[in-house]
């Protein structure tokens, strides 16, 4: 009677031998691709140790991988390079996003995990590393990078389960509560930045554009770098009503390695251009800036006529604000304030339209001050309960 053929995943009898002071354990294994292969492991200690090493290998064995870029001998650093190129080419992520991923990997992954081979990374090791980074944005980004890298390894058949799926970053601290800027505080802010811009003294005044910047943030609800990316061709003060159209955003120094401050001719997430009707405060700000504008350059031009960095604007704003407002007012605070004011008067959908969010949930979750008082529903509940005066 012929010998029964091994099924995929089964192995034959393990044989042991010694040679030159080393011990060897050998068997034949039928891999999941159906091929029968000779498998061997060795030990300097004993034949039994060689047998145990072989048995451990057989338990997690995968068929050998040939002629592909990712193998069971690939390190995480090698895997990262393959993954990031595919991320840019196939998923179409922006250049600055790719650079952010590279910076996160270089700082938190390359030296700590990069030399490990793919199969040497388990959930426990990865979870411990991500947790040690604390409740930071960097930890979340590293986990996302590792998740994508290991998904690539799964697709190449190097591993069967993504070990990063069950990892979690450290628990985040509670998010700051979104609060609108009360009208009286907004008046203080505007007065403070005007006083800072008009101050007397020798030398250049770094805050000369600050009042118009704050007013346009309030007038549009746009992101700070979208306001700073405005060109005069984006502004139509002769329209009825006057408008600005947001078509791009500024990318600050260092956001993309090797690139200086520059304008990106598309909005965040490749969102379509967004036209905003200007209230009087926005029209007056642009009319003031127009008095010393030249050509179709930046609305907020530096002294050389180039783009004005958000870092400089943020620094000037902080210097201009009273001590009690510095901790609560940043350039991005005005976007949330505008959203809340519009919601309170016109509803959440109008706030979403003003901010140009694709989803109402984004506006409600991140940009609106939460209602802390219920509506007047007394008549409805009296009718429901049948209680009358």
Coordinates of N, CA and C in Angstrom, one line a residue, residues 55-283:
X55 N 10.9 22.5 15.7 CA 9.5 22.4 16.0 C 8.8 23.8 16.1
X56 N 9.6 24.7 16.8 CA 9.0 26.1 16.8 C 8.9 26.7 15.5
X57 N 9.9 26.5 14.6 CA 9.9 27.0 13.3 C 8.7 26.4 12.5
X58 N 8.5 25.1 12.6 CA 7.5 24.5 11.8 C 6.1 25.0 12.2
X59 N 6.0 25.4 13.5 CA 4.7 25.9 14.0 C 4.2 27.1 13.3
X60 N 5.2 28.0 13.0 CA 4.9 29.3 12.4 C 5.4 29.4 11.0
X61 N 5.7 28.3 10.4 CA 6.4 28.4 9.1 C 5.5 28.9 8.0
X62 N 6.1 29.7 7.1 CA 5.4 30.2 5.9 C 6.2 29.7 4.7
X63 N 5.6 29.5 3.5 CA 6.4 29.1 2.4 C 7.4 30.1 2.0
X64 N 8.6 29.7 1.5 CA 9.6 30.7 1.2 C 9.1 31.7 0.1
X65 N 9.5 32.9 0.2 CA 9.1 34.0 -0.7 C 10.2 34.3 -1.6
X66 N 10.0 34.3 -2.9 CA 11.1 34.7 -3.8 C 10.6 35.7 -4.8
X67 N 11.5 36.4 -5.3 CA 11.3 37.4 -6.4 C 10.2 38.4 -6.0
X68 N 10.3 38.9 -4.8 CA 9.4 40.0 -4.4 C 10.2 40.9 -3.5
X69 N 9.6 42.1 -3.3 CA 10.4 43.2 -2.6 C 10.3 43.0 -1.1
X70 N 9.2 42.4 -0.5 CA 9.1 42.2 0.9 C 9.2 40.7 1.2
X71 N 10.2 40.3 2.0 CA 10.4 38.9 2.4 C 10.4 38.8 3.9
X72 N 10.5 37.5 4.4 CA 10.5 37.3 5.8 C 11.8 37.8 6.4
X73 N 12.8 38.2 5.6 CA 14.1 38.8 6.1 C 14.1 40.3 6.0
X74 N 13.0 40.9 5.5 CA 13.0 42.4 5.4 C 12.9 43.0 6.8
X75 N 13.6 44.1 7.0 CA 13.5 44.9 8.2 C 12.4 45.9 8.1
X76 N 12.0 46.4 9.3 CA 10.9 47.4 9.2 C 11.4 48.7 8.5
X77 N 12.6 49.0 8.6 CA 13.1 50.2 7.8 C 13.0 50.0 6.3
X78 N 13.3 48.8 5.9 CA 13.1 48.5 4.5 C 11.6 48.5 4.1
X79 N 10.8 47.9 5.0 CA 9.4 47.9 4.7 C 8.8 49.3 4.7
X80 N 9.3 50.2 5.6 CA 8.8 51.6 5.6 C 9.0 52.2 4.2
X81 N 10.2 52.1 3.7 CA 10.5 52.7 2.4 C 9.6 52.3 1.3
X82 N 9.3 51.0 1.3 CA 8.4 50.4 0.3 C 7.0 51.0 0.5
X83 N 6.6 51.0 1.7 CA 5.2 51.5 2.1 C 5.0 52.9 1.7
X84 N 6.0 53.8 2.1 CA 5.8 55.2 1.9 C 5.8 55.6 0.4
X85 N 6.6 54.9 -0.4 CA 6.5 55.1 -1.8 C 5.2 54.8 -2.4
X86 N 4.7 53.6 -2.0 CA 3.4 53.1 -2.4 C 2.3 54.1 -2.0
X87 N 2.4 54.6 -0.8 CA 1.4 55.5 -0.2 C 1.3 56.8 -1.1
X88 N 2.5 57.3 -1.5 CA 2.5 58.5 -2.3 C 2.0 58.2 -3.7
X89 N 2.4 57.1 -4.3 CA 2.1 56.8 -5.7 C 0.7 56.3 -5.9
X90 N 0.2 55.4 -5.0 CA -1.1 54.7 -5.2 C -2.2 55.5 -4.5
X91 N -1.9 56.0 -3.3 CA -3.0 56.6 -2.5 C -3.1 58.1 -2.8
X92 N -2.0 58.7 -3.4 CA -2.0 60.1 -3.8 C -2.0 61.0 -2.6
X93 N -1.3 60.7 -1.5 CA -1.2 61.6 -0.4 C -0.3 62.7 -0.8
X94 N -0.5 63.9 -0.1 CA 0.2 65.1 -0.5 C 1.7 65.0 -0.1
X95 N 2.5 65.8 -0.7 CA 3.9 65.8 -0.5 C 4.2 66.1 1.0
X96 N 3.5 67.1 1.6 CA 3.8 67.5 3.0 C 3.3 66.3 3.9
X97 N 2.3 65.6 3.6 CA 1.9 64.4 4.4 C 3.0 63.4 4.4
X98 N 3.5 63.1 3.2 CA 4.6 62.1 3.1 C 5.8 62.5 4.0
X99 N 6.1 63.8 3.9 CA 7.2 64.3 4.7 C 6.9 64.2 6.2
X100 N 5.7 64.4 6.6 CA 5.3 64.3 8.0 C 5.5 62.8 8.4
X101 N 5.1 61.9 7.6 CA 5.3 60.4 7.9 C 6.7 60.1 8.1
X102 N 7.5 60.7 7.2 CA 9.0 60.4 7.2 C 9.6 61.0 8.5
X103 N 9.1 62.1 8.9 CA 9.7 62.7 10.2 C 9.3 61.9 11.4
X104 N 8.0 61.4 11.4 CA 7.6 60.6 12.5 C 8.4 59.3 12.6
X105 N 8.6 58.7 11.4 CA 9.3 57.4 11.4 C 10.8 57.6 11.8
X106 N 11.4 58.7 11.3 CA 12.8 59.0 11.6 C 13.0 59.2 13.1
X107 N 12.0 59.9 13.8 CA 12.1 60.3 15.2 C 11.7 59.2 16.1
X108 N 10.7 58.4 15.8 CA 10.0 57.5 16.7 C 10.1 56.0 16.3
X109 N 10.5 55.7 15.1 CA 10.5 54.4 14.6 C 11.8 53.8 14.1
X110 N 12.5 54.6 13.3 CA 13.7 54.0 12.7 C 14.7 53.4 13.6
X111 N 15.1 54.2 14.7 CA 16.1 53.8 15.6 C 15.5 52.8 16.6
X112 N 14.3 52.9 16.9 CA 13.7 52.0 18.0 C 13.2 50.7 17.4
X113 N 12.7 50.7 16.2 CA 12.1 49.4 15.6 C 12.7 49.0 14.3
X114 N 13.4 50.0 13.6 CA 13.8 49.8 12.2 C 14.6 48.5 11.9
X115 N 15.5 48.1 12.9 CA 16.3 47.0 12.6 C 15.6 45.6 12.8
X116 N 14.4 45.6 13.3 CA 13.7 44.4 13.5 C 13.2 43.8 12.2
X117 N 13.2 42.5 12.1 CA 12.6 41.9 10.9 C 11.1 41.8 11.1
X118 N 10.3 41.7 10.0 CA 8.9 41.8 10.1 C 8.3 40.9 11.1
X119 N 8.7 39.6 11.1 CA 8.1 38.6 12.0 C 8.6 38.8 13.4
X120 N 9.5 39.6 13.7 CA 10.0 39.8 15.0 C 9.1 40.8 15.8
X121 N 8.2 41.5 15.1 CA 7.3 42.5 15.7 C 6.0 41.9 16.0
X122 N 5.7 41.8 17.4 CA 4.4 41.3 17.8 C 3.6 42.4 18.4
X123 N 2.4 42.1 18.7 CA 1.5 43.1 19.3 C 2.0 43.7 20.6
X124 N 2.5 42.8 21.5 CA 3.0 43.3 22.8 C 4.1 44.3 22.6
X125 N 5.1 44.0 21.8 CA 6.2 44.9 21.6 C 5.8 46.2 21.0
X126 N 4.9 46.2 20.0 CA 4.4 47.4 19.3 C 3.6 48.2 20.3
X127 N 2.7 47.6 21.0 CA 1.8 48.3 21.9 C 2.6 49.0 23.0
X128 N 3.6 48.3 23.5 CA 4.5 48.9 24.6 C 5.2 50.2 24.1
X129 N 5.7 50.1 22.8 CA 6.4 51.2 22.3 C 5.5 52.4 22.0
X130 N 4.3 52.1 21.5 CA 3.3 53.2 21.2 C 2.8 53.9 22.5
X131 N 2.6 53.0 23.5 CA 2.1 53.5 24.8 C 3.2 54.4 25.5
X132 N 4.5 54.0 25.3 CA 5.5 54.8 25.9 C 5.7 56.2 25.3
X133 N 5.1 56.4 24.2 CA 5.2 57.8 23.5 C 4.1 58.7 24.2
X134 N 3.2 58.2 24.9 CA 2.2 59.0 25.6 C 1.1 59.4 24.7
X135 N 0.2 60.2 25.2 CA -1.0 60.6 24.5 C -0.7 61.7 23.6
X136 N 0.0 61.4 22.5 CA 0.5 62.4 21.6 C 0.0 62.2 20.2
X137 N -0.1 63.2 19.4 CA -0.4 63.0 17.9 C 0.6 62.2 17.3
X138 N 1.9 62.3 17.7 CA 3.0 61.5 17.1 C 2.7 60.0 17.3
X139 N 2.3 59.6 18.5 CA 2.0 58.2 18.8 C 0.9 57.7 17.9
X140 N -0.2 58.5 17.7 CA -1.3 58.1 16.8 C -0.8 57.9 15.3
X141 N 0.1 58.8 14.9 CA 0.6 58.7 13.6 C 1.5 57.6 13.4
X142 N 2.4 57.3 14.4 CA 3.3 56.1 14.3 C 2.5 54.8 14.2
X143 N 1.4 54.7 15.0 CA 0.6 53.6 15.0 C -0.1 53.4 13.6
X144 N -0.5 54.5 13.0 CA -1.1 54.4 11.7 C -0.1 54.0 10.6
X145 N 1.2 54.5 10.8 CA 2.2 54.1 9.9 C 2.5 52.6 10.0
X146 N 2.7 52.1 11.2 CA 2.9 50.7 11.4 C 1.8 49.8 11.0
X147 N 0.6 50.3 11.2 CA -0.6 49.6 10.7 C -0.5 49.4 9.2
X148 N -0.2 50.5 8.5 CA -0.1 50.4 7.0 C 1.0 49.5 6.5
X149 N 2.2 49.6 7.2 CA 3.3 48.8 6.9 C 3.0 47.4 7.0
X150 N 2.4 47.0 8.1 CA 2.2 45.6 8.4 C 1.1 45.0 7.5
X151 N 0.1 45.9 7.1 CA -0.9 45.5 6.1 C -0.2 45.1 4.8
X152 N 0.9 45.9 4.4 CA 1.6 45.5 3.2 C 2.3 44.2 3.4
X153 N 2.9 43.9 4.6 CA 3.5 42.6 4.8 C 2.5 41.5 4.7
X154 N 1.3 41.7 5.2 CA 0.2 40.7 5.1 C -0.1 40.4 3.6
X155 N -0.2 41.5 2.8 CA -0.5 41.3 1.4 C 0.6 40.5 0.7
X156 N 1.8 40.7 1.1 CA 2.9 40.0 0.5 C 3.1 38.5 1.0
X157 N 2.2 38.2 2.0 CA 2.2 36.8 2.5 C 3.3 36.5 3.5
X158 N 4.0 37.6 4.0 CA 5.1 37.4 5.0 C 4.5 37.0 6.3
X159 N 3.4 37.7 6.7 CA 2.7 37.4 7.9 C 1.2 37.2 7.6
X160 N 0.5 36.5 8.4 CA -1.0 36.3 8.1 C -1.9 37.2 8.9
X161 N -1.4 37.8 10.0 CA -2.2 38.7 10.8 C -1.5 40.0 11.1
X162 N -2.1 41.1 11.0 CA -1.5 42.4 11.3 C -1.4 42.6 12.8
X163 N -0.2 42.6 13.3 CA 0.0 42.6 14.8 C -0.3 44.0 15.4
X164 N -0.5 45.0 14.6 CA -0.7 46.4 15.1 C -2.1 46.6 15.4
X165 N -3.0 45.8 14.9 CA -4.5 46.1 15.0 C -4.9 46.2 16.5
X166 N -4.3 45.5 17.4 CA -4.8 45.5 18.8 C -4.0 46.4 19.6
X167 N -3.1 47.2 19.0 CA -2.3 48.2 19.8 C -3.2 49.4 20.0
X168 N -2.9 50.2 21.1 CA -3.6 51.4 21.3 C -2.6 52.5 21.9
X169 N -2.8 53.7 21.4 CA -2.0 54.8 22.0 C -2.4 55.0 23.4
X170 N -1.6 55.7 24.2 CA -2.0 56.0 25.6 C -3.3 56.9 25.6
X171 N -4.1 56.8 26.6 CA -5.3 57.5 26.7 C -5.1 59.0 26.6
X172 N -5.8 59.6 25.8 CA -5.6 61.1 25.6 C -6.2 61.8 26.7
X173 N -5.6 63.0 27.0 CA -6.2 63.9 27.9 C -7.5 64.5 27.3
X174 N -8.5 64.9 28.2 CA -9.7 65.4 27.6 C -9.4 66.6 26.7
X175 N -10.2 66.7 25.6 CA -10.0 67.8 24.7 C -10.5 69.1 25.3
X176 N -9.8 70.2 24.8 CA -10.3 71.5 25.3 C -11.7 71.7 24.8
X177 N -12.5 72.3 25.6 CA -13.9 72.6 25.3 C -13.8 73.8 24.3
X178 N -14.6 73.6 23.2 CA -14.7 74.7 22.2 C -15.5 75.8 22.8
X179 N -15.0 77.0 22.8 CA -15.7 78.2 23.3 C -15.6 79.3 22.3
X180 N -16.7 80.0 22.1 CA -16.7 81.1 21.2 C -16.0 82.3 21.9
X181 N -15.6 83.3 21.2 CA -15.0 84.4 21.8 C -16.1 85.4 22.1
X182 N -16.4 85.7 23.3 CA -17.5 86.7 23.6 C -17.2 88.0 22.9
X183 N -18.2 88.7 22.6 CA -18.1 90.0 21.8 C -17.2 91.0 22.5
X184 N -17.3 91.0 23.9 CA -16.4 92.0 24.6 C -15.0 91.6 24.5
X185 N -14.7 90.3 24.5 CA -13.3 89.8 24.4 C -12.8 90.0 22.9
X186 N -13.6 89.9 21.9 CA -13.2 90.1 20.6 C -12.9 91.6 20.4
X187 N -13.6 92.5 21.1 CA -13.3 93.9 21.0 C -12.0 94.2 21.6
X188 N -11.7 93.5 22.7 CA -10.4 93.7 23.4 C -9.2 93.2 22.5
X189 N -9.5 92.0 21.8 CA -8.5 91.5 20.9 C -8.2 92.5 19.8
X190 N -9.2 93.0 19.2 CA -9.0 93.9 18.1 C -8.3 95.2 18.5
X191 N -8.7 95.7 19.7 CA -8.0 96.9 20.2 C -6.6 96.6 20.5
X192 N -6.3 95.5 21.1 CA -4.9 95.1 21.4 C -4.0 95.0 20.2
X193 N -4.5 94.3 19.2 CA -3.6 94.1 18.0 C -3.5 95.5 17.3
X194 N -4.5 96.3 17.3 CA -4.3 97.7 16.7 C -3.3 98.5 17.4
X195 N -3.4 98.4 18.8 CA -2.4 99.2 19.6 C -1.0 98.6 19.3
X196 N -0.9 97.3 19.2 CA 0.5 96.7 19.0 C 1.0 97.1 17.6
X197 N 0.1 97.2 16.6 CA 0.6 97.6 15.3 C 1.0 99.0 15.2
X198 N 0.3 99.9 16.0 CA 0.5 101.3 15.9 C 1.5 101.9 16.9
X199 N 2.2 101.0 17.6 CA 3.1 101.4 18.6 C 4.3 102.2 18.0
X200 N 4.7 103.2 18.8 CA 5.9 104.0 18.4 C 7.2 103.4 18.8
X201 N 8.2 103.6 18.0 CA 9.5 103.1 18.4 C 10.4 102.9 17.1
X202 N 11.7 102.8 17.3 CA 12.6 102.6 16.2 C 12.5 101.2 15.6
X203 N 12.9 101.0 14.4 CA 13.0 99.7 13.8 C 11.6 99.3 13.2
X204 N 11.6 98.2 12.4 CA 10.4 97.7 11.8 C 9.4 97.2 12.8
X205 N 8.1 97.2 12.4 CA 7.0 96.8 13.2 C 6.5 95.5 12.7
X206 N 6.8 94.4 13.4 CA 6.5 93.0 12.9 C 4.9 92.8 12.9
X207 N 4.2 93.6 13.6 CA 2.8 93.4 13.7 C 1.9 94.3 12.8
X208 N 2.5 94.9 11.8 CA 1.8 95.8 11.0 C 0.6 95.2 10.2
X209 N 0.7 93.9 9.9 CA -0.4 93.3 9.2 C -1.4 92.5 10.1
X210 N -1.1 92.5 11.4 CA -1.9 91.7 12.3 C -3.3 92.2 12.4
X211 N -3.7 93.5 12.5 CA -5.1 93.8 12.6 C -5.9 93.3 11.4
X212 N -5.4 93.5 10.2 CA -6.1 93.0 9.1 C -6.2 91.5 9.0
X213 N -5.2 90.8 9.5 CA -5.2 89.3 9.6 C -6.3 88.9 10.5
X214 N -6.4 89.4 11.7 CA -7.4 89.1 12.7 C -8.8 89.4 12.1
X215 N -9.0 90.5 11.5 CA -10.3 90.9 11.0 C -10.7 90.0 9.8
X216 N -9.8 89.5 9.0 CA -10.2 88.6 7.9 C -10.5 87.2 8.4
X217 N -9.8 86.8 9.5 CA -10.1 85.5 10.1 C -11.6 85.6 10.6
X218 N -12.0 86.7 11.2 CA -13.3 86.8 11.8 C -14.3 86.9 10.6
X219 N -13.9 87.6 9.5 CA -14.8 87.9 8.4 C -15.1 86.6 7.6
X220 N -14.2 85.7 7.6 CA -14.3 84.5 6.7 C -14.5 83.2 7.4
X221 N -13.9 83.1 8.6 CA -13.9 81.7 9.3 C -13.0 80.8 8.6
X222 N -12.1 81.3 7.8 CA -11.2 80.4 7.0 C -10.0 80.0 7.9
X223 N -9.3 79.0 7.5 CA -8.1 78.6 8.2 C -7.1 79.6 8.1
X224 N -6.2 79.8 9.1 CA -5.2 80.9 9.1 C -4.3 80.8 7.8
X225 N -3.9 79.7 7.5 CA -3.0 79.6 6.3 C -3.7 79.8 5.0
X226 N -5.0 79.6 5.0 CA -5.8 79.9 3.8 C -6.0 81.4 3.6
X227 N -6.1 82.1 4.7 CA -6.2 83.6 4.7 C -4.9 84.2 4.2
X228 N -3.8 83.6 4.8 CA -2.4 84.1 4.4 C -2.1 83.8 2.9
X229 N -2.8 82.8 2.3 CA -2.5 82.4 1.0 C -3.3 83.2 -0.1
X230 N -4.2 84.2 0.4 CA -5.0 84.9 -0.5 C -4.1 85.8 -1.4
X231 N -4.5 85.9 -2.7 CA -3.9 86.8 -3.6 C -4.9 87.9 -4.0
X232 N -4.5 89.0 -4.5 CA -5.5 90.0 -4.8 C -6.5 89.5 -5.9
X233 N -6.0 88.6 -6.8 CA -7.0 88.1 -7.8 C -8.1 87.2 -7.1
X234 N -7.9 86.8 -5.9 CA -8.9 86.0 -5.2 C -9.9 86.9 -4.5
X235 N -9.7 88.2 -4.5 CA -10.6 89.2 -3.8 C -11.4 90.0 -4.9
X236 N -12.6 90.2 -4.7 CA -13.5 91.0 -5.5 C -14.2 92.0 -4.7
X237 N -13.6 93.1 -4.5 CA -14.3 94.2 -3.6 C -15.3 95.0 -4.4
X238 N -15.4 94.8 -5.7 CA -16.4 95.5 -6.5 C -17.6 94.7 -6.7
X239 N -17.6 93.5 -6.3 CA -18.8 92.6 -6.4 C -19.9 93.1 -5.5
X240 N -21.1 92.7 -5.7 CA -22.2 93.1 -4.8 C -22.9 91.8 -4.4
X241 N -22.6 91.2 -3.2 CA -21.7 91.8 -2.2 C -20.2 91.4 -2.5
X242 N -19.3 92.1 -1.8 CA -17.8 91.7 -2.0 C -17.5 90.3 -1.6
X243 N -16.6 89.7 -2.2 CA -16.2 88.3 -1.9 C -14.7 88.1 -1.9
X244 N -14.3 87.0 -1.2 CA -13.0 86.4 -1.4 C -13.2 84.9 -1.7
X245 N -12.3 84.4 -2.6 CA -12.4 83.0 -3.0 C -11.1 82.3 -2.5
X246 N -11.3 81.3 -1.7 CA -10.1 80.6 -1.1 C -9.7 79.5 -2.1
X247 N -8.5 79.5 -2.6 CA -8.1 78.6 -3.6 C -6.8 77.8 -3.2
X248 N -6.2 78.2 -2.2 CA -4.9 77.5 -1.8 C -4.6 77.7 -0.3
X249 N -3.5 77.3 0.1 CA -3.0 77.4 1.4 C -1.5 77.5 1.5
X250 N -1.0 78.1 2.5 CA 0.4 78.3 2.7 C 1.0 77.1 3.4
X251 N 2.2 76.6 2.9 CA 2.9 75.5 3.6 C 4.1 76.2 4.3
X252 N 4.2 76.1 5.6 CA 5.2 76.9 6.3 C 6.6 76.2 6.2
X253 N 7.6 77.0 6.6 CA 8.9 76.5 6.6 C 9.0 75.2 7.3
X254 N 9.7 74.2 6.7 CA 10.0 72.9 7.4 C 8.9 71.9 7.3
X255 N 7.7 72.3 6.8 CA 6.6 71.3 6.7 C 7.0 70.2 5.7
X256 N 7.7 70.6 4.6 CA 8.2 69.7 3.6 C 9.7 69.8 3.6
X257 N 10.4 68.8 3.8 CA 11.9 68.8 4.0 C 12.5 69.5 2.7
X258 N 13.4 70.4 3.0 CA 14.1 71.1 1.9 C 13.3 72.2 1.2
X259 N 12.1 72.4 1.6 CA 11.3 73.5 1.0 C 11.0 74.6 1.9
X260 N 11.2 75.9 1.4 CA 10.9 77.0 2.3 C 9.3 77.3 2.3
X261 N 9.0 78.4 2.9 CA 7.6 78.8 2.9 C 7.1 79.0 1.5
X262 N 6.0 78.4 1.1 CA 5.5 78.5 -0.2 C 3.9 78.3 -0.3
X263 N 3.3 78.7 -1.3 CA 1.9 78.6 -1.5 C 1.6 77.3 -2.2
X264 N 0.6 76.5 -1.7 CA 0.1 75.3 -2.4 C -1.2 75.7 -3.1
X265 N -1.2 75.5 -4.4 CA -2.3 76.0 -5.2 C -3.5 75.0 -5.1
X266 N -3.8 74.5 -4.0 CA -5.0 73.7 -3.7 C -5.3 73.8 -2.2
X267 N -6.5 73.5 -1.8 CA -6.9 73.6 -0.4 C -6.6 72.3 0.3
X268 N -6.7 72.3 1.6 CA -6.5 71.1 2.4 C -7.4 70.0 1.9
X269 N -6.8 68.8 1.8 CA -7.6 67.6 1.3 C -8.1 67.7 -0.1
X270 N -7.5 68.6 -0.9 CA -7.9 68.9 -2.3 C -9.4 69.3 -2.4
X271 N -9.8 70.0 -1.3 CA -11.2 70.5 -1.3 C -11.4 71.5 -2.4
X272 N -12.6 71.7 -3.0 CA -12.8 72.6 -4.0 C -12.7 74.1 -3.5
X273 N -12.4 75.0 -4.4 CA -12.3 76.4 -4.0 C -13.6 76.8 -3.3
X274 N -13.5 77.8 -2.4 CA -14.6 78.2 -1.5 C -14.7 79.7 -1.5
X275 N -15.9 80.2 -1.9 CA -16.1 81.7 -2.0 C -16.9 82.1 -0.8
X276 N -16.4 83.2 -0.1 CA -17.1 83.7 1.1 C -17.5 85.1 0.8
X277 N -18.8 85.4 1.3 CA -19.3 86.8 1.2 C -18.7 87.6 2.4
X278 N -18.2 88.8 2.1 CA -17.5 89.5 3.1 C -18.4 90.5 3.9
X279 N -18.4 90.4 5.2 CA -19.0 91.4 6.0 C -18.2 92.7 6.0
X280 N -18.7 93.7 6.6 CA -18.0 95.0 6.5 C -16.6 95.0 7.1
X281 N -16.4 94.2 8.1 CA -15.1 94.1 8.8 C -14.0 93.6 7.8
X282 N -14.4 92.7 7.0 CA -13.5 92.1 6.0 C -13.2 93.0 4.8
X283 N -14.3 93.8 4.4 CA -14.1 94.7 3.3 C -13.1 95.8 3.8

